[in-house]
Amino acid sequence: MDILLNNVLPAIIPVFIIITLGYLIGRKTDYDLSFATDVTMYFTLPMLIFSALAHKWDTPFLGQEFMVTGLGTLVIIFGTAGLVFFYLKMTNRADLKIMYPTVMFINAGNLALSLDYFAFGYDGFLRGVLFQVVNTSLMYSLGLYLVGKHLSIKTILKMPFIYASIAGTLVWVFHIQLPETVLRGVEFMGNAALPVLVLMLGYSLKNINFTNISFAMGGGALRILGGLAISSAFVFVMFQTGFIGDSEGDLLTMKVLILNGSMPAALGIYLLAQKYNQQPDLVAPTVFASTLMGLATIPLVLWGVNYFIV
């Protein structure tokens, strides 16, 4: 009960209140979110990522933790692709290949980063940043190919959060002390990113078609429960083989991997499916269904990682 009151609820409640607010705004208004999207993706989120990394300039760089987090992200993404392969084989639905990118790629940005921050603080957020960089880079490269049969290096190179991650990591690795006024300014702008991202997540859920509910529920379950199983198995193997120990940092890495691995489907795949007209009517309800499932599963996962990983 203490874990629920002190760790789980304080992390969950603010996020889902903001999601609900965004949904209500979406139901009552018809705003054009293009400006907010551009400002968040090109300015405030990169600032937040850089700020989180740069603030660690006077601490030892967590090279091993970053390596394990990056490897874990890859295992989770490609592991869930394997689950989709077996699911489509068993159901004899070869026409549903859009399920691959829908299930593989994770809402590691607006939802996961917020939870990482609220549940585990800056150190958890840093691991979430690396998770997001790997996940999003693959989504706009491999995911772009799976959805639209396009593969463009330019698309990846236009992602400012990658450069923010590199710059912040260099500041941390080489222990570069930036002026306090610079750090405060960057942090001030970055703090706007997560609330706006979560608001937009809620807003985007306003017009969902439920005609493909069976597909949506199956895909949502594969994303969340399959991702939970694979991330838990990866953490178990890493711990048993000694790549992860029982230090505070290693335990935090395990928690972030399991939590992020069990996140809902990424909104970015819906945007790609809409752009290339690749069954967006199937992708949208899957994203929504997985997000609804997350209302029940995220508190349980957070409770589990805080109870068992100590």
PDB file of C-alpha atoms in Angstrom, residues 28-260:
ATOM      1  CA  LYS A  28     -15.218  20.621 -27.271  1.00  0.00           C
ATOM      2  CA  THR A  29     -12.888  22.376 -29.709  1.00  0.00           C
ATOM      3  CA  ASP A  30     -11.270  21.964 -33.094  1.00  0.00           C
ATOM      4  CA  TYR A  31      -7.840  23.479 -32.641  1.00  0.00           C
ATOM      5  CA  ASP A  32      -5.044  23.225 -35.174  1.00  0.00           C
ATOM      6  CA  LEU A  33      -2.229  21.549 -33.232  1.00  0.00           C
ATOM      7  CA  SER A  34       0.422  21.972 -35.917  1.00  0.00           C
ATOM      8  CA  PHE A  35       2.061  24.919 -34.148  1.00  0.00           C
ATOM      9  CA  ALA A  36       2.111  23.170 -30.770  1.00  0.00           C
ATOM     10  CA  THR A  37       3.453  20.013 -32.396  1.00  0.00           C
ATOM     11  CA  ASP A  38       6.277  21.836 -34.166  1.00  0.00           C
ATOM     12  CA  VAL A  39       7.238  23.886 -31.108  1.00  0.00           C
ATOM     13  CA  THR A  40       7.295  20.777 -28.913  1.00  0.00           C
ATOM     14  CA  MET A  41       9.175  18.511 -31.296  1.00  0.00           C
ATOM     15  CA  TYR A  42      11.677  21.080 -32.552  1.00  0.00           C
ATOM     16  CA  PHE A  43      12.238  23.230 -29.472  1.00  0.00           C
ATOM     17  CA  THR A  44      10.870  22.338 -26.042  1.00  0.00           C
ATOM     18  CA  LEU A  45      11.432  18.553 -26.091  1.00  0.00           C
ATOM     19  CA  PRO A  46      15.027  18.818 -27.377  1.00  0.00           C
ATOM     20  CA  MET A  47      15.619  21.486 -24.708  1.00  0.00           C
ATOM     21  CA  LEU A  48      14.261  19.171 -22.031  1.00  0.00           C
ATOM     22  CA  ILE A  49      16.460  16.291 -23.197  1.00  0.00           C
ATOM     23  CA  PHE A  50      19.568  18.470 -23.343  1.00  0.00           C
ATOM     24  CA  SER A  51      18.805  20.001 -19.956  1.00  0.00           C
ATOM     25  CA  ALA A  52      18.356  16.612 -18.275  1.00  0.00           C
ATOM     26  CA  LEU A  53      21.679  15.349 -19.622  1.00  0.00           C
ATOM     27  CA  ALA A  54      23.645  18.578 -19.119  1.00  0.00           C
ATOM     28  CA  HIS A  55      22.578  18.846 -15.478  1.00  0.00           C
ATOM     29  CA  LYS A  56      24.544  15.633 -14.818  1.00  0.00           C
ATOM     30  CA  TRP A  57      27.831  17.209 -15.961  1.00  0.00           C
ATOM     31  CA  ASP A  58      29.488  16.819 -12.546  1.00  0.00           C
ATOM     32  CA  THR A  59      28.562  13.127 -12.080  1.00  0.00           C
ATOM     33  CA  PRO A  60      30.144   9.963 -13.559  1.00  0.00           C
ATOM     34  CA  PHE A  61      28.751   9.031 -16.973  1.00  0.00           C
ATOM     35  CA  LEU A  62      26.453   5.994 -16.866  1.00  0.00           C
ATOM     36  CA  GLY A  63      27.930   4.202 -19.870  1.00  0.00           C
ATOM     37  CA  GLN A  64      26.917   0.673 -18.907  1.00  0.00           C
ATOM     38  CA  GLU A  65      23.393   1.690 -17.968  1.00  0.00           C
ATOM     39  CA  PHE A  66      22.974   3.483 -21.295  1.00  0.00           C
ATOM     40  CA  MET A  67      24.295   0.457 -23.206  1.00  0.00           C
ATOM     41  CA  VAL A  68      21.912  -1.934 -21.448  1.00  0.00           C
ATOM     42  CA  THR A  69      18.975   0.449 -21.989  1.00  0.00           C
ATOM     43  CA  GLY A  70      19.750   0.802 -25.709  1.00  0.00           C
ATOM     44  CA  LEU A  71      20.139  -2.968 -26.153  1.00  0.00           C
ATOM     45  CA  GLY A  72      16.947  -3.584 -24.193  1.00  0.00           C
ATOM     46  CA  THR A  73      15.009  -1.185 -26.410  1.00  0.00           C
ATOM     47  CA  LEU A  74      16.130  -3.073 -29.518  1.00  0.00           C
ATOM     48  CA  VAL A  75      15.220  -6.433 -27.983  1.00  0.00           C
ATOM     49  CA  ILE A  76      11.752  -5.184 -27.015  1.00  0.00           C
ATOM     50  CA  ILE A  77      11.033  -3.728 -30.469  1.00  0.00           C
ATOM     51  CA  PHE A  78      12.169  -6.752 -32.462  1.00  0.00           C
ATOM     52  CA  GLY A  79      10.845  -9.201 -29.882  1.00  0.00           C
ATOM     53  CA  THR A  80       7.318  -7.834 -30.240  1.00  0.00           C
ATOM     54  CA  ALA A  81       7.726  -8.095 -34.015  1.00  0.00           C
ATOM     55  CA  GLY A  82       8.279 -11.808 -33.470  1.00  0.00           C
ATOM     56  CA  LEU A  83       5.073 -12.009 -31.453  1.00  0.00           C
ATOM     57  CA  VAL A  84       3.165 -10.315 -34.284  1.00  0.00           C
ATOM     58  CA  PHE A  85       4.610 -12.841 -36.751  1.00  0.00           C
ATOM     59  CA  PHE A  86       3.268 -15.779 -34.727  1.00  0.00           C
ATOM     60  CA  TYR A  87      -0.053 -14.014 -34.122  1.00  0.00           C
ATOM     61  CA  LEU A  88      -0.655 -13.429 -37.833  1.00  0.00           C
ATOM     62  CA  LYS A  89       0.353 -17.017 -38.599  1.00  0.00           C
ATOM     63  CA  MET A  90      -2.068 -18.433 -36.023  1.00  0.00           C
ATOM     64  CA  THR A  91      -4.947 -16.199 -37.133  1.00  0.00           C
ATOM     65  CA  ASN A  92      -4.147 -16.588 -40.847  1.00  0.00           C
ATOM     66  CA  ARG A  93      -4.347 -12.822 -41.338  1.00  0.00           C
ATOM     67  CA  ALA A  94      -1.449 -12.046 -43.657  1.00  0.00           C
ATOM     68  CA  ASP A  95      -3.386  -8.942 -44.771  1.00  0.00           C
ATOM     69  CA  LEU A  96      -2.762  -7.276 -41.414  1.00  0.00           C
ATOM     70  CA  LYS A  97       0.934  -6.551 -41.856  1.00  0.00           C
ATOM     71  CA  ILE A  98       0.290  -3.023 -40.623  1.00  0.00           C
ATOM     72  CA  MET A  99       0.199  -4.670 -37.188  1.00  0.00           C
ATOM     73  CA  TYR A 100       4.002  -5.020 -37.283  1.00  0.00           C
ATOM     74  CA  PRO A 101       4.881  -1.316 -36.934  1.00  0.00           C
ATOM     75  CA  THR A 102       1.781  -0.658 -34.818  1.00  0.00           C
ATOM     76  CA  VAL A 103       2.865  -3.148 -32.155  1.00  0.00           C
ATOM     77  CA  MET A 104       6.637  -2.781 -32.476  1.00  0.00           C
ATOM     78  CA  PHE A 105       6.929   0.921 -31.777  1.00  0.00           C
ATOM     79  CA  ILE A 106       6.175   2.378 -28.383  1.00  0.00           C
ATOM     80  CA  ASN A 107       4.756   5.600 -26.998  1.00  0.00           C
ATOM     81  CA  ALA A 108       8.164   6.333 -25.506  1.00  0.00           C
ATOM     82  CA  GLY A 109       7.749  10.103 -25.757  1.00  0.00           C
ATOM     83  CA  ASN A 110       4.762  11.924 -24.320  1.00  0.00           C
ATOM     84  CA  LEU A 111       3.541   9.110 -22.025  1.00  0.00           C
ATOM     85  CA  ALA A 112       6.643   7.096 -21.102  1.00  0.00           C
ATOM     86  CA  LEU A 113       8.927  10.087 -20.540  1.00  0.00           C
ATOM     87  CA  SER A 114       6.336  11.680 -18.291  1.00  0.00           C
ATOM     88  CA  LEU A 115       5.994   8.522 -16.231  1.00  0.00           C
ATOM     89  CA  ASP A 116       9.764   8.006 -16.104  1.00  0.00           C
ATOM     90  CA  TYR A 117      10.124  11.524 -14.751  1.00  0.00           C
ATOM     91  CA  PHE A 118       7.279  11.416 -12.230  1.00  0.00           C
ATOM     92  CA  ALA A 119       8.043   7.884 -11.009  1.00  0.00           C
ATOM     93  CA  PHE A 120      11.850   7.820 -11.043  1.00  0.00           C
ATOM     94  CA  GLY A 121      13.036  11.423 -11.262  1.00  0.00           C
ATOM     95  CA  TYR A 122      15.801  12.802 -13.497  1.00  0.00           C
ATOM     96  CA  ASP A 123      17.838   9.583 -13.483  1.00  0.00           C
ATOM     97  CA  GLY A 124      14.852   7.575 -14.703  1.00  0.00           C
ATOM     98  CA  PHE A 125      14.100  10.265 -17.260  1.00  0.00           C
ATOM     99  CA  LEU A 126      17.653  10.004 -18.637  1.00  0.00           C
ATOM    100  CA  ARG A 127      17.212   6.310 -19.298  1.00  0.00           C
ATOM    101  CA  GLY A 128      13.832   7.070 -20.837  1.00  0.00           C
ATOM    102  CA  VAL A 129      15.518   9.569 -23.170  1.00  0.00           C
ATOM    103  CA  LEU A 130      17.839   6.901 -24.557  1.00  0.00           C
ATOM    104  CA  PHE A 131      14.900   4.522 -24.890  1.00  0.00           C
ATOM    105  CA  GLN A 132      13.041   7.194 -26.831  1.00  0.00           C
ATOM    106  CA  VAL A 133      16.002   7.979 -29.096  1.00  0.00           C
ATOM    107  CA  VAL A 134      16.381   4.332 -30.134  1.00  0.00           C
ATOM    108  CA  ASN A 135      12.628   3.749 -30.460  1.00  0.00           C
ATOM    109  CA  THR A 136      11.881   6.942 -32.412  1.00  0.00           C
ATOM    110  CA  SER A 137      14.914   6.627 -34.696  1.00  0.00           C
ATOM    111  CA  LEU A 138      13.795   3.133 -35.690  1.00  0.00           C
ATOM    112  CA  MET A 139      10.180   4.251 -36.026  1.00  0.00           C
ATOM    113  CA  TYR A 140      11.075   6.943 -38.567  1.00  0.00           C
ATOM    114  CA  SER A 141      13.433   4.659 -40.467  1.00  0.00           C
ATOM    115  CA  LEU A 142      12.360   1.012 -40.266  1.00  0.00           C
ATOM    116  CA  GLY A 143       8.804   2.004 -39.346  1.00  0.00           C
ATOM    117  CA  LEU A 144       8.638   4.413 -42.263  1.00  0.00           C
ATOM    118  CA  TYR A 145       9.718   1.594 -44.565  1.00  0.00           C
ATOM    119  CA  LEU A 146       7.197  -0.881 -43.111  1.00  0.00           C
ATOM    120  CA  VAL A 147       4.316   1.570 -43.494  1.00  0.00           C
ATOM    121  CA  GLY A 148       5.089   3.524 -46.631  1.00  0.00           C
ATOM    122  CA  LYS A 149       7.930   1.536 -48.220  1.00  0.00           C
ATOM    123  CA  HIS A 150      10.065   4.654 -47.897  1.00  0.00           C
ATOM    124  CA  LEU A 151      13.434   4.844 -46.197  1.00  0.00           C
ATOM    125  CA  SER A 152      14.973   8.283 -45.870  1.00  0.00           C
ATOM    126  CA  ILE A 153      18.103   9.175 -43.933  1.00  0.00           C
ATOM    127  CA  LYS A 154      17.040  12.820 -44.249  1.00  0.00           C
ATOM    128  CA  THR A 155      13.996  12.112 -42.087  1.00  0.00           C
ATOM    129  CA  ILE A 156      16.193  10.825 -39.281  1.00  0.00           C
ATOM    130  CA  LEU A 157      18.698  13.658 -39.623  1.00  0.00           C
ATOM    131  CA  LYS A 158      15.897  16.212 -39.225  1.00  0.00           C
ATOM    132  CA  MET A 159      15.062  14.999 -35.705  1.00  0.00           C
ATOM    133  CA  PRO A 160      16.362  17.656 -33.308  1.00  0.00           C
ATOM    134  CA  PHE A 161      16.084  15.438 -30.238  1.00  0.00           C
ATOM    135  CA  ILE A 162      18.916  13.309 -31.628  1.00  0.00           C
ATOM    136  CA  TYR A 163      21.249  16.305 -31.707  1.00  0.00           C
ATOM    137  CA  ALA A 164      20.052  17.402 -28.268  1.00  0.00           C
ATOM    138  CA  SER A 165      20.833  13.912 -26.952  1.00  0.00           C
ATOM    139  CA  ILE A 166      24.306  13.930 -28.487  1.00  0.00           C
ATOM    140  CA  ALA A 167      25.102  17.449 -27.243  1.00  0.00           C
ATOM    141  CA  GLY A 168      23.852  16.741 -23.739  1.00  0.00           C
ATOM    142  CA  THR A 169      25.744  13.443 -23.604  1.00  0.00           C
ATOM    143  CA  LEU A 170      28.984  15.176 -24.639  1.00  0.00           C
ATOM    144  CA  VAL A 171      28.499  17.760 -21.877  1.00  0.00           C
ATOM    145  CA  TRP A 172      28.039  14.896 -19.409  1.00  0.00           C
ATOM    146  CA  VAL A 173      30.879  12.695 -20.696  1.00  0.00           C
ATOM    147  CA  PHE A 174      33.445  15.521 -20.758  1.00  0.00           C
ATOM    148  CA  HIS A 175      32.091  17.207 -17.603  1.00  0.00           C
ATOM    149  CA  ILE A 176      31.576  20.581 -19.287  1.00  0.00           C
ATOM    150  CA  GLN A 177      30.219  23.142 -16.857  1.00  0.00           C
ATOM    151  CA  LEU A 178      27.821  25.478 -18.629  1.00  0.00           C
ATOM    152  CA  PRO A 179      26.848  28.875 -17.187  1.00  0.00           C
ATOM    153  CA  GLU A 180      24.025  28.560 -14.683  1.00  0.00           C
ATOM    154  CA  THR A 181      21.947  31.118 -16.596  1.00  0.00           C
ATOM    155  CA  VAL A 182      22.159  28.951 -19.734  1.00  0.00           C
ATOM    156  CA  LEU A 183      21.071  25.827 -17.856  1.00  0.00           C
ATOM    157  CA  ARG A 184      18.182  27.665 -16.230  1.00  0.00           C
ATOM    158  CA  GLY A 185      16.998  29.081 -19.551  1.00  0.00           C
ATOM    159  CA  VAL A 186      17.157  25.698 -21.271  1.00  0.00           C
ATOM    160  CA  GLU A 187      15.408  24.011 -18.366  1.00  0.00           C
ATOM    161  CA  PHE A 188      12.685  26.676 -18.301  1.00  0.00           C
ATOM    162  CA  MET A 189      11.840  26.076 -21.962  1.00  0.00           C
ATOM    163  CA  GLY A 190      12.162  22.317 -21.653  1.00  0.00           C
ATOM    164  CA  ASN A 191       9.723  22.128 -18.761  1.00  0.00           C
ATOM    165  CA  ALA A 192       6.905  23.024 -21.159  1.00  0.00           C
ATOM    166  CA  ALA A 193       7.433  19.885 -23.245  1.00  0.00           C
ATOM    167  CA  LEU A 194       5.894  17.068 -21.218  1.00  0.00           C
ATOM    168  CA  PRO A 195       2.579  18.713 -20.217  1.00  0.00           C
ATOM    169  CA  VAL A 196       1.953  19.830 -23.805  1.00  0.00           C
ATOM    170  CA  LEU A 197       2.857  16.396 -25.200  1.00  0.00           C
ATOM    171  CA  VAL A 198       0.468  14.648 -22.821  1.00  0.00           C
ATOM    172  CA  LEU A 199      -2.275  17.172 -23.627  1.00  0.00           C
ATOM    173  CA  MET A 200      -1.820  16.422 -27.328  1.00  0.00           C
ATOM    174  CA  LEU A 201      -2.027  12.686 -26.622  1.00  0.00           C
ATOM    175  CA  GLY A 202      -5.416  13.197 -24.998  1.00  0.00           C
ATOM    176  CA  TYR A 203      -6.533  15.560 -27.763  1.00  0.00           C
ATOM    177  CA  SER A 204      -5.628  13.016 -30.477  1.00  0.00           C
ATOM    178  CA  LEU A 205      -7.980  10.422 -28.965  1.00  0.00           C
ATOM    179  CA  LYS A 206     -11.131  12.431 -29.720  1.00  0.00           C
ATOM    180  CA  ASN A 207     -12.037  10.859 -33.084  1.00  0.00           C
ATOM    181  CA  ILE A 208     -11.495   7.110 -32.879  1.00  0.00           C
ATOM    182  CA  ASN A 209     -13.380   4.588 -35.030  1.00  0.00           C
ATOM    183  CA  PHE A 210     -14.306   1.458 -33.073  1.00  0.00           C
ATOM    184  CA  THR A 211     -15.433  -0.666 -36.036  1.00  0.00           C
ATOM    185  CA  ASN A 212     -12.189  -2.659 -35.897  1.00  0.00           C
ATOM    186  CA  ILE A 213     -12.357  -3.331 -32.180  1.00  0.00           C
ATOM    187  CA  SER A 214     -11.197  -6.973 -32.324  1.00  0.00           C
ATOM    188  CA  PHE A 215      -8.039  -6.026 -34.219  1.00  0.00           C
ATOM    189  CA  ALA A 216      -7.523  -3.115 -31.889  1.00  0.00           C
ATOM    190  CA  MET A 217      -7.810  -5.217 -28.745  1.00  0.00           C
ATOM    191  CA  GLY A 218      -5.507  -7.924 -30.116  1.00  0.00           C
ATOM    192  CA  GLY A 219      -2.898  -5.416 -31.206  1.00  0.00           C
ATOM    193  CA  GLY A 220      -3.155  -3.495 -27.955  1.00  0.00           C
ATOM    194  CA  ALA A 221      -2.683  -6.660 -25.917  1.00  0.00           C
ATOM    195  CA  LEU A 222       0.360  -7.650 -27.960  1.00  0.00           C
ATOM    196  CA  ARG A 223       1.886  -4.201 -27.510  1.00  0.00           C
ATOM    197  CA  ILE A 224       1.393  -3.974 -23.767  1.00  0.00           C
ATOM    198  CA  LEU A 225       1.430  -7.562 -22.501  1.00  0.00           C
ATOM    199  CA  GLY A 226       3.876  -8.794 -25.124  1.00  0.00           C
ATOM    200  CA  GLY A 227       6.161  -5.848 -24.467  1.00  0.00           C
ATOM    201  CA  LEU A 228       5.900  -6.466 -20.722  1.00  0.00           C
ATOM    202  CA  ALA A 229       6.823 -10.135 -21.150  1.00  0.00           C
ATOM    203  CA  ILE A 230       9.803  -9.435 -23.419  1.00  0.00           C
ATOM    204  CA  SER A 231      11.167  -6.557 -21.343  1.00  0.00           C
ATOM    205  CA  SER A 232      10.829  -8.630 -18.151  1.00  0.00           C
ATOM    206  CA  ALA A 233      12.575 -11.583 -19.789  1.00  0.00           C
ATOM    207  CA  PHE A 234      15.389  -9.326 -21.024  1.00  0.00           C
ATOM    208  CA  VAL A 235      15.903  -7.844 -17.554  1.00  0.00           C
ATOM    209  CA  PHE A 236      15.904 -11.345 -16.023  1.00  0.00           C
ATOM    210  CA  VAL A 237      18.550 -12.565 -18.492  1.00  0.00           C
ATOM    211  CA  MET A 238      20.704  -9.472 -17.966  1.00  0.00           C
ATOM    212  CA  PHE A 239      20.516  -9.938 -14.210  1.00  0.00           C
ATOM    213  CA  GLN A 240      21.253 -13.657 -14.326  1.00  0.00           C
ATOM    214  CA  THR A 241      24.252 -13.174 -16.613  1.00  0.00           C
ATOM    215  CA  GLY A 242      25.675 -10.378 -14.472  1.00  0.00           C
ATOM    216  CA  PHE A 243      25.294  -7.544 -17.001  1.00  0.00           C
ATOM    217  CA  ILE A 244      22.958  -5.898 -14.498  1.00  0.00           C
ATOM    218  CA  GLY A 245      23.730  -5.960 -10.793  1.00  0.00           C
ATOM    219  CA  ASP A 246      21.868  -4.855  -7.707  1.00  0.00           C
ATOM    220  CA  SER A 247      23.209  -1.317  -7.508  1.00  0.00           C
ATOM    221  CA  GLU A 248      20.720   1.546  -7.326  1.00  0.00           C
ATOM    222  CA  GLY A 249      21.474   2.575 -10.913  1.00  0.00           C
ATOM    223  CA  ASP A 250      21.091  -0.978 -12.254  1.00  0.00           C
ATOM    224  CA  LEU A 251      17.788  -1.437 -10.439  1.00  0.00           C
ATOM    225  CA  LEU A 252      16.534   1.818 -11.931  1.00  0.00           C
ATOM    226  CA  THR A 253      17.551   0.642 -15.418  1.00  0.00           C
ATOM    227  CA  MET A 254      15.481  -2.519 -14.922  1.00  0.00           C
ATOM    228  CA  LYS A 255      12.440  -0.534 -13.797  1.00  0.00           C
ATOM    229  CA  VAL A 256      12.584   1.877 -16.744  1.00  0.00           C
ATOM    230  CA  LEU A 257      13.001  -0.934 -19.283  1.00  0.00           C
ATOM    231  CA  ILE A 258      10.033  -2.891 -17.943  1.00  0.00           C
ATOM    232  CA  LEU A 259       7.817   0.177 -17.616  1.00  0.00           C
ATOM    233  CA  ASN A 260       8.689   1.564 -21.050  1.00  0.00           C
TER     234      ASN A 260
END
